[in-house]
PDB file of C-alpha atoms in Angstrom:
ATOM      1  CA  MET A1036     -32.633 -36.209  12.357  1.00  0.00           C
ATOM      2  CA  LEU A1037     -36.135 -36.105  13.869  1.00  0.00           C
ATOM      3  CA  TYR A1038     -35.209 -38.967  16.207  1.00  0.00           C
ATOM      4  CA  LEU A1039     -32.579 -36.737  17.787  1.00  0.00           C
ATOM      5  CA  PHE A1040     -35.314 -34.844  19.663  1.00  0.00           C
ATOM      6  CA  PRO A1041     -36.549 -37.712  21.879  1.00  0.00           C
ATOM      7  CA  LEU A1042     -33.020 -39.126  22.088  1.00  0.00           C
ATOM      8  CA  LEU A1043     -31.695 -35.798  23.395  1.00  0.00           C
ATOM      9  CA  ALA A1044     -34.494 -35.662  25.988  1.00  0.00           C
ATOM     10  CA  VAL A1045     -33.785 -39.183  27.235  1.00  0.00           C
ATOM     11  CA  VAL A1046     -30.025 -38.563  27.426  1.00  0.00           C
ATOM     12  CA  ILE A1047     -30.611 -35.418  29.508  1.00  0.00           C
ATOM     13  CA  TRP A1048     -33.062 -37.202  31.826  1.00  0.00           C
ATOM     14  CA  ALA A1049     -30.611 -40.088  32.236  1.00  0.00           C
ATOM     15  CA  GLY A1050     -27.975 -37.533  33.196  1.00  0.00           C
ATOM     16  CA  ASN A1051     -30.397 -36.056  35.689  1.00  0.00           C
ATOM     17  CA  ALA A1052     -30.402 -39.351  37.615  1.00  0.00           C
ATOM     18  CA  ILE A1053     -26.643 -38.878  37.957  1.00  0.00           C
ATOM     19  CA  VAL A1054     -27.145 -35.263  39.080  1.00  0.00           C
ATOM     20  CA  ASN A1055     -29.668 -36.413  41.698  1.00  0.00           C
ATOM     21  CA  LYS A1056     -27.092 -38.804  43.117  1.00  0.00           C
ATOM     22  CA  LEU A1057     -24.213 -36.309  42.905  1.00  0.00           C
ATOM     23  CA  SER A1058     -26.267 -33.715  44.773  1.00  0.00           C
ATOM     24  CA  PHE A1059     -26.235 -35.843  47.937  1.00  0.00           C
ATOM     25  CA  GLY A1060     -23.746 -34.349  50.369  1.00  0.00           C
ATOM     26  CA  ILE A1061     -23.207 -31.249  48.201  1.00  0.00           C
ATOM     27  CA  ILE A1062     -26.544 -29.476  48.545  1.00  0.00           C
ATOM     28  CA  ALA A1063     -29.551 -30.193  50.735  1.00  0.00           C
ATOM     29  CA  PRO A1064     -32.476 -31.911  48.950  1.00  0.00           C
ATOM     30  CA  GLU A1065     -34.774 -29.131  50.168  1.00  0.00           C
ATOM     31  CA  ALA A1066     -32.536 -26.511  48.549  1.00  0.00           C
ATOM     32  CA  ILE A1067     -31.955 -28.104  45.133  1.00  0.00           C
ATOM     33  CA  ALA A1068     -35.675 -28.924  44.836  1.00  0.00           C
ATOM     34  CA  PHE A1069     -36.425 -25.192  45.186  1.00  0.00           C
ATOM     35  CA  TYR A1070     -33.533 -23.789  43.130  1.00  0.00           C
ATOM     36  CA  ARG A1071     -34.235 -26.119  40.222  1.00  0.00           C
ATOM     37  CA  TRP A1072     -37.655 -24.612  39.560  1.00  0.00           C
ATOM     38  CA  PHE A1073     -36.756 -21.092  40.694  1.00  0.00           C
ATOM     39  CA  PHE A1074     -34.036 -20.724  38.051  1.00  0.00           C
ATOM     40  CA  ALA A1075     -36.049 -22.570  35.403  1.00  0.00           C
ATOM     41  CA  MET A1076     -38.919 -20.101  35.869  1.00  0.00           C
ATOM     42  CA  LEU A1077     -36.469 -17.201  35.886  1.00  0.00           C
ATOM     43  CA  VAL A1078     -35.340 -18.250  32.395  1.00  0.00           C
ATOM     44  CA  LEU A1079     -38.906 -18.813  31.146  1.00  0.00           C
ATOM     45  CA  THR A1080     -40.375 -15.557  32.453  1.00  0.00           C
ATOM     46  CA  PRO A1081     -39.186 -13.229  29.631  1.00  0.00           C
ATOM     47  CA  PHE A1082     -40.819 -15.573  27.090  1.00  0.00           C
ATOM     48  CA  MET A1083     -43.969 -16.584  28.947  1.00  0.00           C
ATOM     49  CA  LEU A1084     -45.039 -13.620  31.084  1.00  0.00           C
ATOM     50  CA  LYS A1085     -46.883 -11.713  28.315  1.00  0.00           C
ATOM     51  CA  PRO A1086     -48.813 -14.648  26.801  1.00  0.00           C
ATOM     52  CA  VAL A1087     -49.800 -15.872  30.263  1.00  0.00           C
ATOM     53  CA  TRP A1088     -50.923 -12.389  31.298  1.00  0.00           C
ATOM     54  CA  ARG A1089     -53.059 -12.092  28.151  1.00  0.00           C
ATOM     55  CA  LYS A1090     -54.818 -15.357  29.038  1.00  0.00           C
ATOM     56  CA  ARG A1091     -55.241 -14.553  32.732  1.00  0.00           C
ATOM     57  CA  LYS A1092     -59.042 -14.742  32.548  1.00  0.00           C
ATOM     58  CA  THR A1093     -58.825 -18.209  31.003  1.00  0.00           C
ATOM     59  CA  ILE A1094     -56.144 -19.314  33.458  1.00  0.00           C
ATOM     60  CA  ALA A1095     -57.766 -18.076  36.687  1.00  0.00           C
ATOM     61  CA  PRO A1096     -60.463 -20.820  36.882  1.00  0.00           C
ATOM     62  CA  LEU A1097     -57.776 -23.438  36.109  1.00  0.00           C
ATOM     63  CA  LEU A1098     -55.558 -22.519  39.065  1.00  0.00           C
ATOM     64  CA  PRO A1099     -56.811 -25.292  41.415  1.00  0.00           C
ATOM     65  CA  LYS A1100     -56.031 -27.923  38.781  1.00  0.00           C
ATOM     66  CA  LEU A1101     -52.688 -26.321  37.924  1.00  0.00           C
ATOM     67  CA  ALA A1102     -51.796 -26.215  41.628  1.00  0.00           C
ATOM     68  CA  THR A1103     -52.603 -29.926  41.955  1.00  0.00           C
ATOM     69  CA  LEU A1104     -50.403 -30.704  38.949  1.00  0.00           C
ATOM     70  CA  ALA A1105     -47.596 -28.540  40.323  1.00  0.00           C
ATOM     71  CA  ALA A1106     -47.747 -30.305  43.695  1.00  0.00           C
ATOM     72  CA  LEU A1107     -47.576 -33.728  42.048  1.00  0.00           C
ATOM     73  CA  GLY A1108     -45.184 -33.265  39.134  1.00  0.00           C
ATOM     74  CA  MET A1109     -42.835 -30.535  40.317  1.00  0.00           C
ATOM     75  CA  VAL A1110     -42.906 -30.604  44.113  1.00  0.00           C
ATOM     76  CA  LEU A1111     -43.497 -34.173  45.296  1.00  0.00           C
ATOM     77  CA  ASN A1112     -41.988 -36.059  42.367  1.00  0.00           C
ATOM     78  CA  GLN A1113     -38.691 -34.162  42.291  1.00  0.00           C
ATOM     79  CA  SER A1114     -38.329 -33.653  46.042  1.00  0.00           C
ATOM     80  CA  LEU A1115     -38.766 -37.369  46.696  1.00  0.00           C
ATOM     81  CA  ALA A1116     -36.056 -38.149  44.145  1.00  0.00           C
ATOM     82  CA  TYR A1117     -33.575 -35.786  45.816  1.00  0.00           C
ATOM     83  CA  PHE A1118     -34.273 -37.284  49.249  1.00  0.00           C
ATOM     84  CA  ALA A1119     -33.993 -40.806  47.786  1.00  0.00           C
ATOM     85  CA  ALA A1120     -30.456 -40.105  46.542  1.00  0.00           C
ATOM     86  CA  ALA A1121     -29.107 -40.588  50.071  1.00  0.00           C
ATOM     87  CA  THR A1122     -29.965 -44.291  50.189  1.00  0.00           C
ATOM     88  CA  THR A1123     -30.247 -45.611  46.638  1.00  0.00           C
ATOM     89  CA  THR A1124     -28.242 -45.699  43.406  1.00  0.00           C
ATOM     90  CA  ALA A1125     -28.614 -43.744  40.172  1.00  0.00           C
ATOM     91  CA  THR A1126     -29.231 -47.063  38.385  1.00  0.00           C
ATOM     92  CA  ASN A1127     -32.160 -47.865  40.682  1.00  0.00           C
ATOM     93  CA  MET A1128     -33.505 -44.341  40.183  1.00  0.00           C
ATOM     94  CA  ALA A1129     -33.694 -44.776  36.435  1.00  0.00           C
ATOM     95  CA  LEU A1130     -35.080 -48.321  36.533  1.00  0.00           C
ATOM     96  CA  ILE A1131     -37.841 -47.442  38.982  1.00  0.00           C
ATOM     97  CA  ASN A1132     -38.712 -44.288  37.010  1.00  0.00           C
ATOM     98  CA  SER A1133     -39.045 -46.419  33.877  1.00  0.00           C
ATOM     99  CA  LEU A1134     -42.170 -47.945  35.475  1.00  0.00           C
ATOM    100  CA  VAL A1135     -44.075 -44.649  35.084  1.00  0.00           C
ATOM    101  CA  PRO A1136     -45.740 -45.560  31.728  1.00  0.00           C
ATOM    102  CA  MET A1137     -46.947 -48.858  33.196  1.00  0.00           C
ATOM    103  CA  VAL A1138     -48.361 -47.244  36.342  1.00  0.00           C
ATOM    104  CA  SER A1139     -50.022 -44.600  34.134  1.00  0.00           C
ATOM    105  CA  LEU A1140     -51.937 -47.270  32.243  1.00  0.00           C
ATOM    106  CA  PHE A1141     -53.311 -48.729  35.488  1.00  0.00           C
ATOM    107  CA  LEU A1142     -54.337 -45.292  36.752  1.00  0.00           C
ATOM    108  CA  ALA A1143     -55.988 -44.606  33.395  1.00  0.00           C
ATOM    109  CA  VAL A1144     -58.525 -47.393  34.097  1.00  0.00           C
ATOM    110  CA  PRO A1145     -60.478 -45.512  36.809  1.00  0.00           C
ATOM    111  CA  LEU A1146     -59.545 -41.982  35.726  1.00  0.00           C
ATOM    112  CA  LEU A1147     -59.775 -42.202  31.923  1.00  0.00           C
ATOM    113  CA  LYS A1148     -62.087 -45.237  31.649  1.00  0.00           C
ATOM    114  CA  GLN A1149     -59.530 -47.159  29.610  1.00  0.00           C
ATOM    115  CA  LYS A1150     -59.385 -50.949  29.436  1.00  0.00           C
ATOM    116  CA  LEU A1151     -56.335 -53.062  30.196  1.00  0.00           C
ATOM    117  CA  THR A1152     -55.184 -55.552  27.558  1.00  0.00           C
ATOM    118  CA  PRO A1153     -53.562 -58.953  28.207  1.00  0.00           C
ATOM    119  CA  LEU A1154     -50.252 -57.414  27.105  1.00  0.00           C
ATOM    120  CA  VAL A1155     -50.543 -54.820  29.864  1.00  0.00           C
ATOM    121  CA  PHE A1156     -51.099 -57.507  32.487  1.00  0.00           C
ATOM    122  CA  GLY A1157     -48.269 -59.632  31.137  1.00  0.00           C
ATOM    123  CA  GLY A1158     -45.869 -56.711  30.882  1.00  0.00           C
ATOM    124  CA  THR A1159     -46.768 -55.544  34.373  1.00  0.00           C
ATOM    125  CA  VAL A1160     -46.082 -58.941  35.926  1.00  0.00           C
ATOM    126  CA  ILE A1161     -42.723 -59.229  34.133  1.00  0.00           C
ATOM    127  CA  SER A1162     -41.683 -55.686  35.118  1.00  0.00           C
ATOM    128  CA  LEU A1163     -42.652 -56.123  38.754  1.00  0.00           C
ATOM    129  CA  LEU A1164     -40.853 -59.470  38.997  1.00  0.00           C
ATOM    130  CA  GLY A1165     -37.785 -57.875  37.432  1.00  0.00           C
ATOM    131  CA  LEU A1166     -37.936 -54.973  39.876  1.00  0.00           C
ATOM    132  CA  VAL A1167     -38.307 -57.305  42.846  1.00  0.00           C
ATOM    133  CA  PHE A1168     -35.426 -59.456  41.565  1.00  0.00           C
ATOM    134  CA  MET A1169     -33.191 -56.395  41.237  1.00  0.00           C
ATOM    135  CA  LEU A1170     -34.125 -54.795  44.565  1.00  0.00           C
ATOM    136  CA  SER A1171     -33.687 -58.104  46.405  1.00  0.00           C
ATOM    137  CA  HIS A1172     -30.213 -58.474  44.874  1.00  0.00           C
ATOM    138  CA  GLY A1173     -31.201 -61.669  43.116  1.00  0.00           C
ATOM    139  CA  ASP A1174     -32.738 -63.363  46.147  1.00  0.00           C
ATOM    140  CA  MET A1175     -36.445 -62.596  46.476  1.00  0.00           C
ATOM    141  CA  ALA A1176     -36.482 -64.080  49.980  1.00  0.00           C
ATOM    142  CA  ASN A1177     -34.322 -61.157  51.088  1.00  0.00           C
ATOM    143  CA  LEU A1178     -36.515 -58.454  49.553  1.00  0.00           C
ATOM    144  CA  ALA A1179     -37.065 -56.661  52.871  1.00  0.00           C
ATOM    145  CA  ILE A1180     -33.304 -56.412  53.364  1.00  0.00           C
ATOM    146  CA  GLY A1181     -32.468 -55.328  49.816  1.00  0.00           C
ATOM    147  CA  VAL A1182     -35.059 -52.561  49.502  1.00  0.00           C
ATOM    148  CA  THR A1183     -33.808 -49.239  50.846  1.00  0.00           C
ATOM    149  CA  GLN A1184     -35.724 -46.200  52.025  1.00  0.00           C
ATOM    150  CA  GLY A1185     -34.627 -44.454  48.835  1.00  0.00           C
ATOM    151  CA  ASP A1186     -36.126 -47.224  46.680  1.00  0.00           C
ATOM    152  CA  LEU A1187     -39.468 -46.833  48.457  1.00  0.00           C
ATOM    153  CA  LEU A1188     -39.375 -43.061  47.987  1.00  0.00           C
ATOM    154  CA  LEU A1189     -38.719 -43.588  44.281  1.00  0.00           C
ATOM    155  CA  LEU A1190     -41.672 -45.959  43.990  1.00  0.00           C
ATOM    156  CA  ILE A1191     -43.896 -43.265  45.520  1.00  0.00           C
ATOM    157  CA  SER A1192     -42.313 -40.723  43.161  1.00  0.00           C
ATOM    158  CA  ALA A1193     -43.083 -42.922  40.127  1.00  0.00           C
ATOM    159  CA  PHE A1194     -46.713 -43.297  41.246  1.00  0.00           C
ATOM    160  CA  VAL A1195     -47.029 -39.543  41.809  1.00  0.00           C
ATOM    161  CA  TYR A1196     -45.607 -38.713  38.367  1.00  0.00           C
ATOM    162  CA  ALA A1197     -47.834 -41.292  36.686  1.00  0.00           C
ATOM    163  CA  LEU A1198     -50.844 -39.688  38.386  1.00  0.00           C
ATOM    164  CA  TYR A1199     -49.622 -36.295  37.175  1.00  0.00           C
ATOM    165  CA  GLY A1200     -49.544 -37.506  33.564  1.00  0.00           C
ATOM    166  CA  VAL A1201     -52.983 -39.117  33.735  1.00  0.00           C
ATOM    167  CA  LEU A1202     -54.593 -36.035  35.312  1.00  0.00           C
ATOM    168  CA  LEU A1203     -52.957 -33.844  32.671  1.00  0.00           C
ATOM    169  CA  LYS A1204     -54.597 -35.962  29.993  1.00  0.00           C
ATOM    170  CA  ARG A1205     -57.937 -36.148  31.813  1.00  0.00           C
ATOM    171  CA  TRP A1206     -58.285 -32.409  32.322  1.00  0.00           C
ATOM    172  CA  GLN A1207     -57.137 -31.289  28.837  1.00  0.00           C
ATOM    173  CA  LEU A1208     -56.415 -27.723  29.962  1.00  0.00           C
ATOM    174  CA  PRO A1209     -57.259 -25.092  27.290  1.00  0.00           C
ATOM    175  CA  ILE A1210     -53.783 -23.502  27.352  1.00  0.00           C
ATOM    176  CA  SER A1211     -50.527 -24.341  25.599  1.00  0.00           C
ATOM    177  CA  THR A1212     -48.045 -26.839  27.036  1.00  0.00           C
ATOM    178  CA  TRP A1213     -45.487 -24.152  27.886  1.00  0.00           C
ATOM    179  CA  GLU A1214     -48.095 -21.895  29.465  1.00  0.00           C
ATOM    180  CA  SER A1215     -49.147 -24.810  31.634  1.00  0.00           C
ATOM    181  CA  VAL A1216     -45.526 -25.623  32.560  1.00  0.00           C
ATOM    182  CA  TYR A1217     -44.802 -21.990  33.394  1.00  0.00           C
ATOM    183  CA  ILE A1218     -47.789 -21.536  35.708  1.00  0.00           C
ATOM    184  CA  GLN A1219     -47.162 -24.892  37.367  1.00  0.00           C
ATOM    185  CA  GLY A1220     -43.527 -23.897  37.847  1.00  0.00           C
ATOM    186  CA  LEU A1221     -44.439 -20.591  39.500  1.00  0.00           C
ATOM    187  CA  ILE A1222     -46.853 -22.368  41.836  1.00  0.00           C
ATOM    188  CA  ALA A1223     -44.207 -25.004  42.596  1.00  0.00           C
ATOM    189  CA  VAL A1224     -41.689 -22.298  43.544  1.00  0.00           C
ATOM    190  CA  LEU A1225     -44.179 -20.871  46.056  1.00  0.00           C
ATOM    191  CA  MET A1226     -44.917 -24.321  47.453  1.00  0.00           C
ATOM    192  CA  LEU A1227     -41.206 -25.101  47.814  1.00  0.00           C
ATOM    193  CA  ILE A1228     -40.313 -21.927  49.762  1.00  0.00           C
ATOM    194  CA  PRO A1229     -41.152 -23.489  53.178  1.00  0.00           C
ATOM    195  CA  LEU A1230     -39.093 -26.552  52.221  1.00  0.00           C
ATOM    196  CA  LEU A1231     -36.151 -24.311  51.285  1.00  0.00           C
ATOM    197  CA  PHE A1232     -36.121 -22.604  54.677  1.00  0.00           C
ATOM    198  CA  SER A1233     -36.232 -25.971  56.434  1.00  0.00           C
ATOM    199  CA  ALA A1234     -32.930 -26.913  54.772  1.00  0.00           C
ATOM    200  CA  PRO A1235     -29.749 -27.031  56.894  1.00  0.00           C
ATOM    201  CA  SER A1236     -28.225 -24.533  54.455  1.00  0.00           C
ATOM    202  CA  THR A1237     -29.647 -22.481  51.573  1.00  0.00           C
ATOM    203  CA  ALA A1238     -26.257 -21.465  50.175  1.00  0.00           C
ATOM    204  CA  ILE A1239     -25.250 -22.420  46.628  1.00  0.00           C
ATOM    205  CA  SER A1240     -21.662 -23.641  46.629  1.00  0.00           C
ATOM    206  CA  SER A1241     -19.392 -23.777  43.574  1.00  0.00           C
ATOM    207  CA  GLN A1242     -19.938 -27.553  43.500  1.00  0.00           C
ATOM    208  CA  ALA A1243     -23.717 -27.271  43.683  1.00  0.00           C
ATOM    209  CA  ALA A1244     -24.086 -24.565  40.995  1.00  0.00           C
ATOM    210  CA  PRO A1245     -23.463 -26.865  37.956  1.00  0.00           C
ATOM    211  CA  LEU A1246     -25.908 -29.438  39.354  1.00  0.00           C
ATOM    212  CA  ILE A1247     -28.613 -26.792  39.774  1.00  0.00           C
ATOM    213  CA  ILE A1248     -27.984 -25.422  36.264  1.00  0.00           C
ATOM    214  CA  TYR A1249     -28.243 -28.905  34.754  1.00  0.00           C
ATOM    215  CA  ALA A1250     -31.478 -29.643  36.617  1.00  0.00           C
ATOM    216  CA  ALA A1251     -33.017 -26.208  35.926  1.00  0.00           C
ATOM    217  CA  LEU A1252     -32.059 -25.773  32.280  1.00  0.00           C
ATOM    218  CA  GLY A1253     -31.372 -29.289  31.037  1.00  0.00           C
ATOM    219  CA  ALA A1254     -33.881 -31.512  32.821  1.00  0.00           C
ATOM    220  CA  SER A1255     -36.624 -28.887  33.330  1.00  0.00           C
ATOM    221  CA  LEU A1256     -36.526 -26.932  30.053  1.00  0.00           C
ATOM    222  CA  ILE A1257     -34.368 -28.405  27.256  1.00  0.00           C
ATOM    223  CA  ALA A1258     -35.450 -32.035  27.752  1.00  0.00           C
ATOM    224  CA  PRO A1259     -39.216 -31.243  27.815  1.00  0.00           C
ATOM    225  CA  TRP A1260     -38.745 -28.983  24.751  1.00  0.00           C
ATOM    226  CA  ALA A1261     -37.007 -31.807  22.875  1.00  0.00           C
ATOM    227  CA  TRP A1262     -39.615 -34.366  23.990  1.00  0.00           C
ATOM    228  CA  ILE A1263     -42.537 -32.149  22.926  1.00  0.00           C
ATOM    229  CA  ASN A1264     -40.859 -31.618  19.544  1.00  0.00           C
ATOM    230  CA  GLY A1265     -40.399 -35.366  19.220  1.00  0.00           C
ATOM    231  CA  ILE A1266     -44.089 -35.988  19.875  1.00  0.00           C
ATOM    232  CA  SER A1267     -45.172 -33.279  17.402  1.00  0.00           C
ATOM    233  CA  LYS A1268     -42.900 -34.598  14.633  1.00  0.00           C
ATOM    234  CA  LEU A1269     -42.918 -38.364  15.252  1.00  0.00           C
ATOM    235  CA  GLY A1270     -46.129 -38.969  17.173  1.00  0.00           C
ATOM    236  CA  ALA A1271     -46.616 -40.053  20.774  1.00  0.00           C
ATOM    237  CA  GLU A1272     -46.274 -43.798  20.120  1.00  0.00           C
ATOM    238  CA  ARG A1273     -42.895 -43.695  18.351  1.00  0.00           C
ATOM    239  CA  THR A1274     -41.552 -41.091  20.767  1.00  0.00           C
ATOM    240  CA  SER A1275     -42.551 -43.068  23.882  1.00  0.00           C
ATOM    241  CA  ILE A1276     -40.378 -46.004  22.789  1.00  0.00           C
ATOM    242  CA  PHE A1277     -37.279 -43.882  23.457  1.00  0.00           C
ATOM    243  CA  PHE A1278     -38.238 -43.724  27.140  1.00  0.00           C
ATOM    244  CA  ASN A1279     -37.121 -47.356  27.404  1.00  0.00           C
ATOM    245  CA  LEU A1280     -33.543 -46.227  26.793  1.00  0.00           C
ATOM    246  CA  LEU A1281     -33.551 -44.178  30.008  1.00  0.00           C
ATOM    247  CA  PRO A1282     -32.454 -46.888  32.473  1.00  0.00           C
ATOM    248  CA  ILE A1283     -29.872 -48.248  30.038  1.00  0.00           C
ATOM    249  CA  LEU A1284     -28.264 -44.846  29.479  1.00  0.00           C
ATOM    250  CA  ALA A1285     -28.438 -44.004  33.194  1.00  0.00           C
ATOM    251  CA  ALA A1286     -26.766 -47.302  34.123  1.00  0.00           C
ATOM    252  CA  ILE A1287     -23.945 -46.634  31.644  1.00  0.00           C
ATOM    253  CA  LEU A1288     -23.448 -43.094  32.941  1.00  0.00           C
ATOM    254  CA  ALA A1289     -23.591 -44.305  36.562  1.00  0.00           C
ATOM    255  CA  ALA A1290     -20.888 -46.870  35.876  1.00  0.00           C
ATOM    256  CA  ILE A1291     -18.651 -44.270  34.188  1.00  0.00           C
ATOM    257  CA  ILE A1292     -19.229 -41.232  36.404  1.00  0.00           C
ATOM    258  CA  LEU A1293     -20.200 -42.719  39.773  1.00  0.00           C
ATOM    259  CA  ASN A1294     -18.308 -46.011  39.522  1.00  0.00           C
ATOM    260  CA  GLU A1295     -21.501 -47.903  40.325  1.00  0.00           C
ATOM    261  CA  THR A1296     -20.929 -51.615  39.851  1.00  0.00           C
ATOM    262  CA  LEU A1297     -23.573 -53.544  37.951  1.00  0.00           C
ATOM    263  CA  ALA A1298     -24.141 -57.069  39.277  1.00  0.00           C
ATOM    264  CA  ILE A1299     -25.821 -59.915  37.406  1.00  0.00           C
ATOM    265  CA  TYR A1300     -29.116 -59.184  39.176  1.00  0.00           C
ATOM    266  CA  HIS A1301     -29.049 -55.650  37.708  1.00  0.00           C
ATOM    267  CA  TYR A1302     -28.776 -57.058  34.180  1.00  0.00           C
ATOM    268  CA  ILE A1303     -31.470 -59.712  34.659  1.00  0.00           C
ATOM    269  CA  GLY A1304     -33.889 -57.567  36.684  1.00  0.00           C
ATOM    270  CA  GLY A1305     -33.298 -54.486  34.525  1.00  0.00           C
ATOM    271  CA  ALA A1306     -33.885 -56.439  31.309  1.00  0.00           C
ATOM    272  CA  MET A1307     -37.151 -57.807  32.725  1.00  0.00           C
ATOM    273  CA  VAL A1308     -38.294 -54.313  33.739  1.00  0.00           C
ATOM    274  CA  ILE A1309     -37.527 -52.826  30.322  1.00  0.00           C
ATOM    275  CA  PHE A1310     -39.057 -55.779  28.436  1.00  0.00           C
ATOM    276  CA  GLY A1311     -42.216 -55.573  30.550  1.00  0.00           C
ATOM    277  CA  VAL A1312     -42.549 -51.831  29.975  1.00  0.00           C
ATOM    278  CA  MET A1313     -42.122 -52.379  26.217  1.00  0.00           C
ATOM    279  CA  LEU A1314     -44.911 -54.978  26.261  1.00  0.00           C
ATOM    280  CA  VAL A1315     -47.164 -52.561  28.103  1.00  0.00           C
ATOM    281  CA  GLN A1316     -46.620 -49.953  25.396  1.00  0.00           C
ATOM    282  CA  VAL A1317     -47.563 -52.299  22.544  1.00  0.00           C
ATOM    283  CA  LYS A1318     -50.984 -51.458  21.188  1.00  0.00           C
ATOM    284  CA  PRO A1319     -52.927 -54.315  19.598  1.00  0.00           C
ATOM    285  CA  LYS A1320     -53.988 -53.717  16.023  1.00  0.00           C
ATOM    286  CA  PRO A1321     -57.722 -53.067  15.624  1.00  0.00           C
ATOM    287  CA  LYS A1322     -59.597 -55.973  14.150  1.00  0.00           C
ATOM    288  CA  THR A1323     -60.643 -55.341  10.571  1.00  0.00           C
ATOM    289  CA  PRO A1324     -64.157 -56.451   9.689  1.00  0.00           C
ATOM    290  CA  ALA A1325     -64.448 -59.403   7.355  1.00  0.00           C
ATOM    291  CA  PRO A1326     -65.222 -58.417   3.745  1.00  0.00           C
ATOM    292  CA  ILE A1327     -68.865 -58.681   2.781  1.00  0.00           C
ATOM    293  CA  ALA A1328     -69.408 -61.133  -0.034  1.00  0.00           C
ATOM    294  CA  CYS A1329     -71.002 -59.704  -3.141  1.00  0.00           C
ATOM    295  CA  THR A1330     -74.319 -61.407  -4.000  1.00  0.00           C
ATOM    296  CA  GLU A1331     -74.931 -59.739  -7.322  1.00  0.00           C
TER     297      GLU A1331
END
């Protein structure tokens, strides 16, 4: 039953790739980016306002770091994904997002002073080749033609979110996860107000409302809650493996809901991406010292 926590999170996030794509033409990217976090924070406020207020003296010096995290993880990352939906597929969204753990490991070298293993290099090469194969539609000579503006935006989004995760680990903020999410969310709402008023329309139609609810409650609150529970009960290593299911589930949902057709290059390139990411996540076993011979 414990495995249901990370599985639930991944299923919701896979569905969010579908929501991102469905939002195109129904609600402006500028509007859904704002409403997602506005309604998520509205739901969190009754639970988080008092504990955050009690820790205000601890939180105040952390505001510059929290603002940086909010800009990366909640403003740039999500906004880029909504804008990308106009020119890419839900399948591509999920596959490109699956590169986040790999990019995080590379960013951890200068920021966390971690070393890269041969498996990381090997997995990275395989993943990148798979991504190029998929984006070029099976012909790497036509990469420039196959890559869309949306794909490029998603690559930037993946880099931004990887940086977010690495900075979160580097700074080790002395507040709880939900307190951090809540403050970041409030800051993100403020940052997104100018973007909202630049939208062609700020109205929430009957078609847009379910998409906003899914993004605000499902992807922003329920999925992180389930993922955090998975990490606390199973550990980070076993939980992270479930992230590899994201592109597979998203591709299945995209085929069913959006009628996206999967070509052979999707299967080959996608399999290479997922296999490479799995290699990157493998941690070599520490070498055990040789037993010391007894001389007595």
